[in-house]
Coordinates of C-alpha atoms in Angstrom, one line a residue:
X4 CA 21.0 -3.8 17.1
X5 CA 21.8 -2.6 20.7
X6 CA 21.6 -4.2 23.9
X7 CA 19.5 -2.8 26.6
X8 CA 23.0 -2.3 28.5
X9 CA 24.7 -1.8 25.7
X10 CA 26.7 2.0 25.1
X11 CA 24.8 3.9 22.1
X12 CA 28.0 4.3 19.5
X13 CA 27.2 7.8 17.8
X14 CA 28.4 7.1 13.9
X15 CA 29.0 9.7 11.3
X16 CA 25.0 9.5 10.0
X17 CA 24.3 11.0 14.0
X18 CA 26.5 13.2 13.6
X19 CA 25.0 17.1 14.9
X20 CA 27.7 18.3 12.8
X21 CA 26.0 18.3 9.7
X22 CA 24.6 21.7 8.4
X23 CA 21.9 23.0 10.2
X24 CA 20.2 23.3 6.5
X25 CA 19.6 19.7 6.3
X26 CA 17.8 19.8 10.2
X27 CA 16.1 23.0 9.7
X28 CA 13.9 21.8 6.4
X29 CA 11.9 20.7 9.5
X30 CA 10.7 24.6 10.2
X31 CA 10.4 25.3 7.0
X32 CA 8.6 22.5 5.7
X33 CA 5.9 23.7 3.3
X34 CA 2.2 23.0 5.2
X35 CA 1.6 20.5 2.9
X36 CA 4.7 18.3 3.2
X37 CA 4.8 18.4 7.4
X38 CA 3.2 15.3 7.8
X39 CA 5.5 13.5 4.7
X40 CA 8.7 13.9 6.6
X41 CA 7.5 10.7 8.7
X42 CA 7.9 8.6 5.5
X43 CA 11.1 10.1 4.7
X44 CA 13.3 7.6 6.2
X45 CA 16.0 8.4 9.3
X46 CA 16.9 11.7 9.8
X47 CA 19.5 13.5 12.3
X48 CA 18.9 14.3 15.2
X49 CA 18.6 17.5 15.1
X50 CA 16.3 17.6 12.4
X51 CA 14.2 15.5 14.9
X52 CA 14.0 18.4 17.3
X53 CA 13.2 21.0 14.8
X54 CA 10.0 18.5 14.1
X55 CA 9.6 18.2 17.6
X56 CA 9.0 21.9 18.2
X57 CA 6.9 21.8 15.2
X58 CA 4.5 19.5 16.7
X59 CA 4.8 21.2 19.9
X60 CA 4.1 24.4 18.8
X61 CA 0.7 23.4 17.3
X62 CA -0.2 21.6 20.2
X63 CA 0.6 25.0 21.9
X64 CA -1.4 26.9 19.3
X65 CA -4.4 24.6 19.8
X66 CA -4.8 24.4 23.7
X67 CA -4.3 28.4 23.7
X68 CA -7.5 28.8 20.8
X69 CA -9.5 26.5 22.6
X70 CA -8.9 27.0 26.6
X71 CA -11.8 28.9 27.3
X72 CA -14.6 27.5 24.7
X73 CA -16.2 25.3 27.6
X74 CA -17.7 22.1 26.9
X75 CA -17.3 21.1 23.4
X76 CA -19.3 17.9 21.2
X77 CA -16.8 17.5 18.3
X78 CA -19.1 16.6 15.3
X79 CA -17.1 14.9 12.5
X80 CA -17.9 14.8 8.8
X81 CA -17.7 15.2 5.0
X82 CA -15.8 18.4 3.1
X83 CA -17.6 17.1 0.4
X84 CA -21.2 17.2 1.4
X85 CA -23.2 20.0 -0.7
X86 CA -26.0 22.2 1.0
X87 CA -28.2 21.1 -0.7
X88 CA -28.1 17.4 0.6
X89 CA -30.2 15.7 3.1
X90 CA -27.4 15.4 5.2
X91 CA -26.5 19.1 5.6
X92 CA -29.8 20.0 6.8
X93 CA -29.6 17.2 9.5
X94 CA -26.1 18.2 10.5
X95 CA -27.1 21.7 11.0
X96 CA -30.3 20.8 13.2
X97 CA -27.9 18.9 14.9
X98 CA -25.5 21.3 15.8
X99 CA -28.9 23.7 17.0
X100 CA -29.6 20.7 19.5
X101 CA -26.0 21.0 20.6
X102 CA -25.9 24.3 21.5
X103 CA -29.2 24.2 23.2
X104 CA -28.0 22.1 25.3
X105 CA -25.1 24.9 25.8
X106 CA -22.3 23.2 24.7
X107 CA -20.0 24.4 22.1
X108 CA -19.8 22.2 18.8
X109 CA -16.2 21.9 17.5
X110 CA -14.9 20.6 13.8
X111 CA -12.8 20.8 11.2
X112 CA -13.5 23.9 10.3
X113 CA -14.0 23.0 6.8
X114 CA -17.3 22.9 4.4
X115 CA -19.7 20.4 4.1
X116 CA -21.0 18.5 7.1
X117 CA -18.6 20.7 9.3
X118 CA -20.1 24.0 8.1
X119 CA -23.6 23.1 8.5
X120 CA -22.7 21.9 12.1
X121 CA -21.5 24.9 13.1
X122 CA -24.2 27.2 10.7
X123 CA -26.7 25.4 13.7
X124 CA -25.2 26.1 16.6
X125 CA -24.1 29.7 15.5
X126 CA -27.8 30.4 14.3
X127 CA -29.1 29.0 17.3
X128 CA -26.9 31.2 19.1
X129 CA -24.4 29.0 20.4
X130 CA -20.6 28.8 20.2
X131 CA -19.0 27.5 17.1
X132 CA -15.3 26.4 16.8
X133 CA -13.2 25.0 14.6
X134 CA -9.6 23.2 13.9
X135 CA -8.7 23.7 10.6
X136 CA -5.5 22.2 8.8
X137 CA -3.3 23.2 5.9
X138 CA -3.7 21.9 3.0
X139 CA -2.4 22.6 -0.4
X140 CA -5.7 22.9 -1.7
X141 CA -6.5 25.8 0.3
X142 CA -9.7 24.9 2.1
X143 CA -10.5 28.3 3.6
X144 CA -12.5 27.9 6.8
X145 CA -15.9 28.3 7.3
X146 CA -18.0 31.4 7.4
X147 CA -20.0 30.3 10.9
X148 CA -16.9 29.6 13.5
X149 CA -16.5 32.0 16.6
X150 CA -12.5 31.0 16.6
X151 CA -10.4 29.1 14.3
X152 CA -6.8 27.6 14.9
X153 CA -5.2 26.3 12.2
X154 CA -3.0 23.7 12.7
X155 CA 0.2 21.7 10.5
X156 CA 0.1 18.0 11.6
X157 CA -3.0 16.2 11.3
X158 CA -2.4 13.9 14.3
X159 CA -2.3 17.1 16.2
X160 CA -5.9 18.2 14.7
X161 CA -7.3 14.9 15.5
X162 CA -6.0 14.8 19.3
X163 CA -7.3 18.5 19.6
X164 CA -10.8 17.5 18.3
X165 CA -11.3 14.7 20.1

């Protein structure tokens, strides 16, 4: 453990010397596996700024999609909701309301009670936008968004939508 005025020994494990295979698996992490290297354990530090870009490049992605959609309400919900349940109907009314009240509704991006939130607010001639995320069940984004940005790390969708 190291001392607040203690000197940071760099050991062999901290080495940057390693191959840049090792610290690049962090751009070319498969979509589903980007948010699994946090478990992994210590890595070097170099693979910590590869991650580091990651994240910084969907954050960059994100704030370019959404700069000009105006006021948002963010409605959150169920994938797994069916149209043909009580609760997609209300969603969808729901995201009408919202964009009467000309403000653009943002989700997911996904089905369910994200789809019939932005089915209202595009049929009631509103804007509709979504943050989708990759998954390795391929959840193709909804058929009512006006943009999309599709993003890696789920921390970075939820900060974006909220």
């Amino acid at each position: 453990m190291h001392g607040v005025n203690q000197p940071l020994v760099q050991n062999e494990k901290d080495s940057v010397s390693k191959p840049l295979v090792e610290a690049s698996s962090a751009l070319t992490t498969p979509p589903e596996c980007a948010d699994e290297i946090f478990l992994e354990g210590p890595r070097t530090r170099l693979a910590e700024f590869f991650t580091l870009l990651r994240v910084m490049r969907d954050f960059l992605r994100g704030f370019r999609a959404l700069h000009f959609v105006g006021p948002c309400v963010t409605v959150f919900g169920s994938a797994r909701i069916q149209r043909d349940d009580p609760h997609y109907e209300l969603a969808r009314k729901m995201g009408a309301a919202i964009a009467r009240l000309g403000f653009t509704v943002m989700t997911g991006g996904g089905p369910g009670i994200m789809e019939a939130a932005n089915r209202g607010a595009k049929e009631a001639g509103g804007r509709s936008v979504g943050c989708t995320i990759e998954l390795p069940s391929e959840q193709p984004a909804n058929a009512y968004l006006d943009r999309c940005v599709r993003l890696h790390y789920f921390f970075v969708r939820k900060a974006l939508l909220v």
